[in-house]
Amino acid sequence: MKTPYSNIRKLIEIQKNISYKALGSLRPPGYAPRLVVGLDAAYSRIYGGVAVAVIIDYVSGSLLDYSVAIGEPRLEYIPGLLAFREAPLFYTALQGLRHEYDLLVIDGHGISHPRKAGIATHIGLALGKPSIGVAKKKLYGNEVYIKKLGECNVHPCTIGYVADPETGEKLAYMVLPNKRSRAPIYISPGANIDLETALKTVTSMLKGTRLPLPTYHADKISKHIARLLDRGVLKPNQLKGGLGRLDHFMPRI
């Protein structure tokens, strides 16, 4: 069932308020992260959303912890409103983590969004922590290239940025993660961090993969769990009410 237009307008107004608050927080955090959360979601044909939160050690890159939450999203996919679809499941998954963390990296956009309020902005502002959006596709803004694809000799390679169409403000950086990449990822601050620090933080966690380690692991685990659910190998009750640790089901990472 589609969301009524009047409800969509209300969600857009909520995002405008979120943006107003978040834009004032876009400054360097003042400390280096130690433990970093990655958030990503996949979808089961039977059970709906499969949200995964992982924690990695920022220095070593080791995967320390993960938690899974499943459930039917309360909103269909609407461009620009992803936060209202996926953030509730992410909050549930975060509750299952056994470590405190300093920073969140989220599959999706931060301020590179029509209202400067992507899912990374929603979550970072709600939790009061620095958050960064890392997306595979552009959602909003004008791409400005400073390098051609063939001009990258060292990777990760920043090839340009996304600018606000009205003000020219930089909203995100476009980065080729590795030499095999033919398309960039889009790195934007969500809340409580600035664009330059977001760029440095994410590129330091690109270890030859297309995604930084936090969302690389979250992406891989969420897709694996969704497949197990659809094959009947895993049942929702094994997640203990939406939260669970599934070490014996996990692929080697």
GROMACS .gro file of C-alpha atoms in nm:
model
  253
    1MET     CA    1   0.000   0.000   0.000
    2LYS     CA    2   0.143   0.334  -0.107
    3THR     CA    3   0.207   0.612   0.142
    4PRO     CA    4  -0.048   0.896   0.101
    5TYR     CA    5   0.090   1.217  -0.045
    6SER     CA    6  -0.006   1.410   0.270
    7ASN     CA    7   0.211   1.176   0.478
    8ILE     CA    8   0.501   1.218   0.239
    9ARG     CA    9   0.476   1.596   0.280
   10LYS     CA   10   0.494   1.552   0.658
   11LEU     CA   11   0.807   1.338   0.626
   12ILE     CA   12   0.967   1.602   0.406
   13GLU     CA   13   0.895   1.868   0.669
   14ILE     CA   14   1.057   1.646   0.932
   15GLN     CA   15   1.366   1.623   0.713
   16LYS     CA   16   1.386   2.000   0.680
   17ASN     CA   17   1.399   2.028   1.059
   18ILE     CA   18   1.661   1.752   1.079
   19SER     CA   19   1.871   1.929   0.818
   20TYR     CA   20   1.858   2.259   1.008
   21LYS     CA   21   1.991   2.090   1.322
   22ALA     CA   22   2.247   1.871   1.148
   23LEU     CA   23   2.411   2.140   0.935
   24GLY     CA   24   2.523   2.319   1.249
   25SER     CA   25   2.707   2.006   1.360
   26LEU     CA   26   2.930   1.963   1.054
   27ARG     CA   27   3.268   2.019   1.217
   28PRO     CA   28   3.568   1.795   1.293
   29PRO     CA   29   3.489   1.562   1.586
   30GLY     CA   30   3.818   1.649   1.758
   31TYR     CA   31   3.928   1.290   1.809
   32ALA     CA   32   4.026   0.988   1.602
   33PRO     CA   33   3.778   0.701   1.598
   34ARG     CA   34   3.867   0.375   1.769
   35LEU     CA   35   3.562   0.157   1.702
   36VAL     CA   36   3.351   0.218   1.391
   37VAL     CA   37   3.001   0.090   1.316
   38GLY     CA   38   2.891  -0.007   0.967
   39LEU     CA   39   2.520  -0.024   0.876
   40ASP     CA   40   2.365  -0.185   0.570
   41ALA     CA   41   2.046  -0.371   0.486
   42ALA     CA   42   1.939  -0.642   0.243
   43TYR     CA   43   1.591  -0.775   0.174
   44SER     CA   44   1.442  -1.121   0.215
   45ARG     CA   45   1.158  -1.214  -0.019
   46ILE     CA   46   0.980  -1.375   0.277
   47TYR     CA   47   1.065  -1.170   0.587
   48GLY     CA   48   1.141  -0.821   0.461
   49GLY     CA   49   1.434  -0.609   0.574
   50VAL     CA   50   1.755  -0.761   0.710
   51ALA     CA   51   1.951  -0.487   0.886
   52VAL     CA   52   2.306  -0.550   1.002
   53ALA     CA   53   2.526  -0.345   1.233
   54VAL     CA   54   2.894  -0.436   1.255
   55ILE     CA   55   3.181  -0.294   1.458
   56ILE     CA   56   3.537  -0.284   1.330
   57ASP     CA   57   3.859  -0.172   1.493
   58TYR     CA   58   3.959   0.144   1.307
   59VAL     CA   59   4.333   0.079   1.331
   60SER     CA   60   4.353  -0.294   1.261
   61GLY     CA   61   4.039  -0.328   1.049
   62SER     CA   62   3.933  -0.635   1.247
   63LEU     CA   63   3.565  -0.726   1.263
   64LEU     CA   64   3.480  -0.727   1.635
   65ASP     CA   65   3.103  -0.762   1.658
   66TYR     CA   66   2.781  -0.768   1.461
   67SER     CA   67   2.408  -0.774   1.523
   68VAL     CA   68   2.110  -0.849   1.300
   69ALA     CA   69   1.750  -0.726   1.300
   70ILE     CA   70   1.473  -0.834   1.062
   71GLY     CA   71   1.129  -0.691   0.997
   72GLU     CA   72   0.891  -0.551   0.739
   73PRO     CA   73   0.968  -0.185   0.659
   74ARG     CA   74   0.683   0.052   0.742
   75LEU     CA   75   0.736   0.253   0.424
   76GLU     CA   76   0.792   0.156   0.062
   77TYR     CA   77   1.108   0.278  -0.107
   78ILE     CA   78   1.072   0.647  -0.192
   79PRO     CA   79   1.384   0.830  -0.319
   80GLY     CA   80   1.500   1.077  -0.055
   81LEU     CA   81   1.301   0.909   0.224
   82LEU     CA   82   1.517   0.599   0.278
   83ALA     CA   83   1.574   0.690   0.644
   84PHE     CA   84   1.207   0.638   0.729
   85ARG     CA   85   1.222   0.293   0.568
   86GLU     CA   86   1.549   0.154   0.706
   87ALA     CA   87   1.656   0.355   1.012
   88PRO     CA   88   1.408   0.188   1.254
   89LEU     CA   89   1.560  -0.154   1.178
   90PHE     CA   90   1.911  -0.014   1.213
   91TYR     CA   91   1.829   0.122   1.559
   92THR     CA   92   1.715  -0.227   1.658
   93ALA     CA   93   2.031  -0.387   1.521
   94LEU     CA   94   2.249  -0.134   1.705
   95GLN     CA   95   2.096  -0.240   2.037
   96GLY     CA   96   2.252  -0.583   1.997
   97LEU     CA   97   2.612  -0.462   1.976
   98ARG     CA   98   2.831  -0.540   2.275
   99HIS     CA   99   3.079  -0.251   2.239
  100GLU     CA  100   3.056   0.125   2.250
  101TYR     CA  101   3.155   0.295   1.926
  102ASP     CA  102   3.282   0.634   1.812
  103LEU     CA  103   3.159   0.671   1.454
  104LEU     CA  104   2.897   0.534   1.214
  105VAL     CA  105   2.943   0.461   0.843
  106ILE     CA  106   2.610   0.403   0.673
  107ASP     CA  107   2.513   0.270   0.331
  108GLY     CA  108   2.337   0.575   0.191
  109HIS     CA  109   2.374   0.950   0.180
  110GLY     CA  110   2.437   1.220   0.437
  111ILE     CA  111   2.397   1.582   0.328
  112SER     CA  112   2.425   1.494  -0.044
  113HIS     CA  113   2.047   1.483  -0.044
  114PRO     CA  114   1.773   1.717  -0.175
  115ARG     CA  115   1.704   1.841   0.179
  116LYS     CA  116   2.053   1.769   0.316
  117ALA     CA  117   1.901   1.500   0.537
  118GLY     CA  118   1.993   1.155   0.412
  119ILE     CA  119   1.982   0.843   0.626
  120ALA     CA  120   2.332   0.906   0.765
  121THR     CA  121   2.216   1.250   0.881
  122HIS     CA  122   1.905   1.109   1.049
  123ILE     CA  123   2.097   0.842   1.238
  124GLY     CA  124   2.398   1.052   1.338
  125LEU     CA  125   2.179   1.330   1.470
  126ALA     CA  126   1.949   1.090   1.659
  127LEU     CA  127   2.241   0.911   1.827
  128GLY     CA  128   2.458   1.217   1.882
  129LYS     CA  129   2.756   1.057   1.708
  130PRO     CA  130   2.964   1.138   1.400
  131SER     CA  131   2.811   0.970   1.096
  132ILE     CA  132   2.916   0.935   0.733
  133GLY     CA  133   2.713   0.829   0.433
  134VAL     CA  134   2.879   0.613   0.168
  135ALA     CA  135   2.659   0.558  -0.137
  136LYS     CA  136   2.705   0.371  -0.463
  137LYS     CA  137   2.498   0.618  -0.667
  138LYS     CA  138   2.441   0.991  -0.669
  139LEU     CA  139   2.107   1.106  -0.533
  140TYR     CA  140   2.131   1.484  -0.568
  141GLY     CA  141   2.363   1.757  -0.690
  142ASN     CA  142   2.600   1.831  -0.977
  143GLU     CA  143   2.908   1.618  -1.035
  144VAL     CA  144   3.227   1.820  -1.074
  145TYR     CA  145   3.525   1.619  -1.199
  146ILE     CA  146   3.880   1.713  -1.109
  147LYS     CA  147   4.036   1.399  -1.262
  148LYS     CA  148   3.954   1.160  -1.542
  149LEU     CA  149   3.930   0.788  -1.465
  150GLY     CA  150   4.259   0.717  -1.642
  151GLU     CA  151   4.447   0.980  -1.442
  152CYS     CA  152   4.436   0.785  -1.115
  153ASN     CA  153   4.773   0.627  -1.041
  154VAL     CA  154   4.712   0.571  -0.670
  155HIS     CA  155   4.394   0.439  -0.511
  156PRO     CA  156   4.169   0.530  -0.341
  157CYS     CA  157   4.153   0.822  -0.585
  158THR     CA  158   3.933   1.128  -0.539
  159ILE     CA  159   3.809   1.218  -0.887
  160GLY     CA  160   3.567   1.496  -0.801
  161TYR     CA  161   3.286   1.617  -0.583
  162VAL     CA  162   2.911   1.671  -0.582
  163ALA     CA  163   2.804   2.034  -0.561
  164ASP     CA  164   2.477   2.186  -0.447
  165PRO     CA  165   2.300   2.302  -0.767
  166GLU     CA  166   2.197   2.631  -0.608
  167THR     CA  167   2.496   2.735  -0.396
  168GLY     CA  168   2.788   2.536  -0.538
  169GLU     CA  169   2.865   2.404  -0.188
  170LYS     CA  170   3.051   2.073  -0.178
  171LEU     CA  171   2.816   1.804  -0.051
  172ALA     CA  172   3.013   1.486  -0.118
  173TYR     CA  173   3.336   1.356  -0.265
  174MET     CA  174   3.348   1.105  -0.549
  175VAL     CA  175   3.615   0.841  -0.492
  176LEU     CA  176   3.736   0.547  -0.700
  177PRO     CA  177   3.805   0.285  -0.432
  178ASN     CA  178   4.051   0.067  -0.627
  179LYS     CA  179   4.210   0.030  -0.969
  180ARG     CA  180   3.933  -0.208  -1.082
  181SER     CA  181   3.664   0.053  -1.013
  182ARG     CA  182   3.477   0.199  -1.307
  183ALA     CA  183   3.232   0.401  -1.099
  184PRO     CA  184   3.289   0.612  -0.787
  185ILE     CA  185   3.141   0.588  -0.442
  186TYR     CA  186   2.993   0.904  -0.288
  187ILE     CA  187   3.117   1.009   0.056
  188SER     CA  188   2.923   1.273   0.248
  189PRO     CA  189   2.904   1.379   0.613
  190GLY     CA  190   2.585   1.290   0.795
  191ALA     CA  191   2.611   1.472   1.128
  192ASN     CA  192   2.877   1.572   1.382
  193ILE     CA  193   3.163   1.555   1.129
  194ASP     CA  194   3.287   1.769   0.840
  195LEU     CA  195   3.331   1.672   0.475
  196GLU     CA  196   3.713   1.666   0.473
  197THR     CA  197   3.734   1.447   0.783
  198ALA     CA  198   3.467   1.218   0.639
  199LEU     CA  199   3.674   1.176   0.323
  200LYS     CA  200   3.996   1.097   0.511
  201THR     CA  201   3.821   0.857   0.746
  202VAL     CA  202   3.648   0.657   0.474
  203THR     CA  203   3.943   0.638   0.236
  204SER     CA  204   4.162   0.507   0.519
  205MET     CA  205   3.917   0.214   0.552
  206LEU     CA  206   3.918   0.122   0.182
  207LYS     CA  207   4.138  -0.187   0.175
  208GLY     CA  208   4.112  -0.289  -0.189
  209THR     CA  209   3.735  -0.331  -0.165
  210ARG     CA  210   3.468  -0.117  -0.331
  211LEU     CA  211   3.322  -0.026   0.008
  212PRO     CA  212   3.498   0.080   0.329
  213LEU     CA  213   3.540  -0.209   0.573
  214PRO     CA  214   3.242  -0.124   0.800
  215THR     CA  215   2.982  -0.125   0.521
  216TYR     CA  216   3.169  -0.395   0.327
  217HIS     CA  217   3.113  -0.637   0.615
  218ALA     CA  218   2.757  -0.517   0.684
  219ASP     CA  219   2.668  -0.555   0.316
  220LYS     CA  220   2.812  -0.906   0.294
  221ILE     CA  221   2.649  -1.030   0.614
  222SER     CA  222   2.306  -0.879   0.541
  223LYS     CA  223   2.291  -1.040   0.196
  224HIS     CA  224   2.407  -1.374   0.337
  225ILE     CA  225   2.141  -1.371   0.610
  226ALA     CA  226   1.869  -1.277   0.358
  227ARG     CA  227   1.966  -1.574   0.141
  228LEU     CA  228   1.959  -1.811   0.439
  229LEU     CA  229   1.614  -1.687   0.538
  230ASP     CA  230   1.478  -1.735   0.188
  231ARG     CA  231   1.623  -2.088   0.166
  232GLY     CA  232   1.473  -2.184   0.501
  233VAL     CA  233   1.815  -2.254   0.654
  234LEU     CA  234   1.757  -1.979   0.910
  235LYS     CA  235   1.434  -1.887   1.089
  236PRO     CA  236   1.346  -1.547   1.239
  237ASN     CA  237   1.307  -1.696   1.589
  238GLN     CA  238   1.677  -1.777   1.584
  239LEU     CA  239   1.735  -1.402   1.599
  240LYS     CA  240   1.583  -1.388   1.950
  241GLY     CA  241   1.312  -1.132   1.884
  242GLY     CA  242   1.497  -0.949   1.610
  243LEU     CA  243   1.843  -0.947   1.762
  244GLY     CA  244   2.085  -1.230   1.732
  245ARG     CA  245   2.435  -1.361   1.696
  246LEU     CA  246   2.473  -1.610   1.414
  247ASP     CA  247   2.841  -1.701   1.413
  248HIS     CA  248   2.783  -2.057   1.293
  249PHE     CA  249   2.585  -1.931   0.993
  250MET     CA  250   2.834  -1.667   0.887
  251PRO     CA  251   3.050  -1.682   0.574
  252ARG     CA  252   3.424  -1.651   0.609
  253ILE     CA  253   3.517  -1.285   0.587
   0.00000   0.00000   0.00000
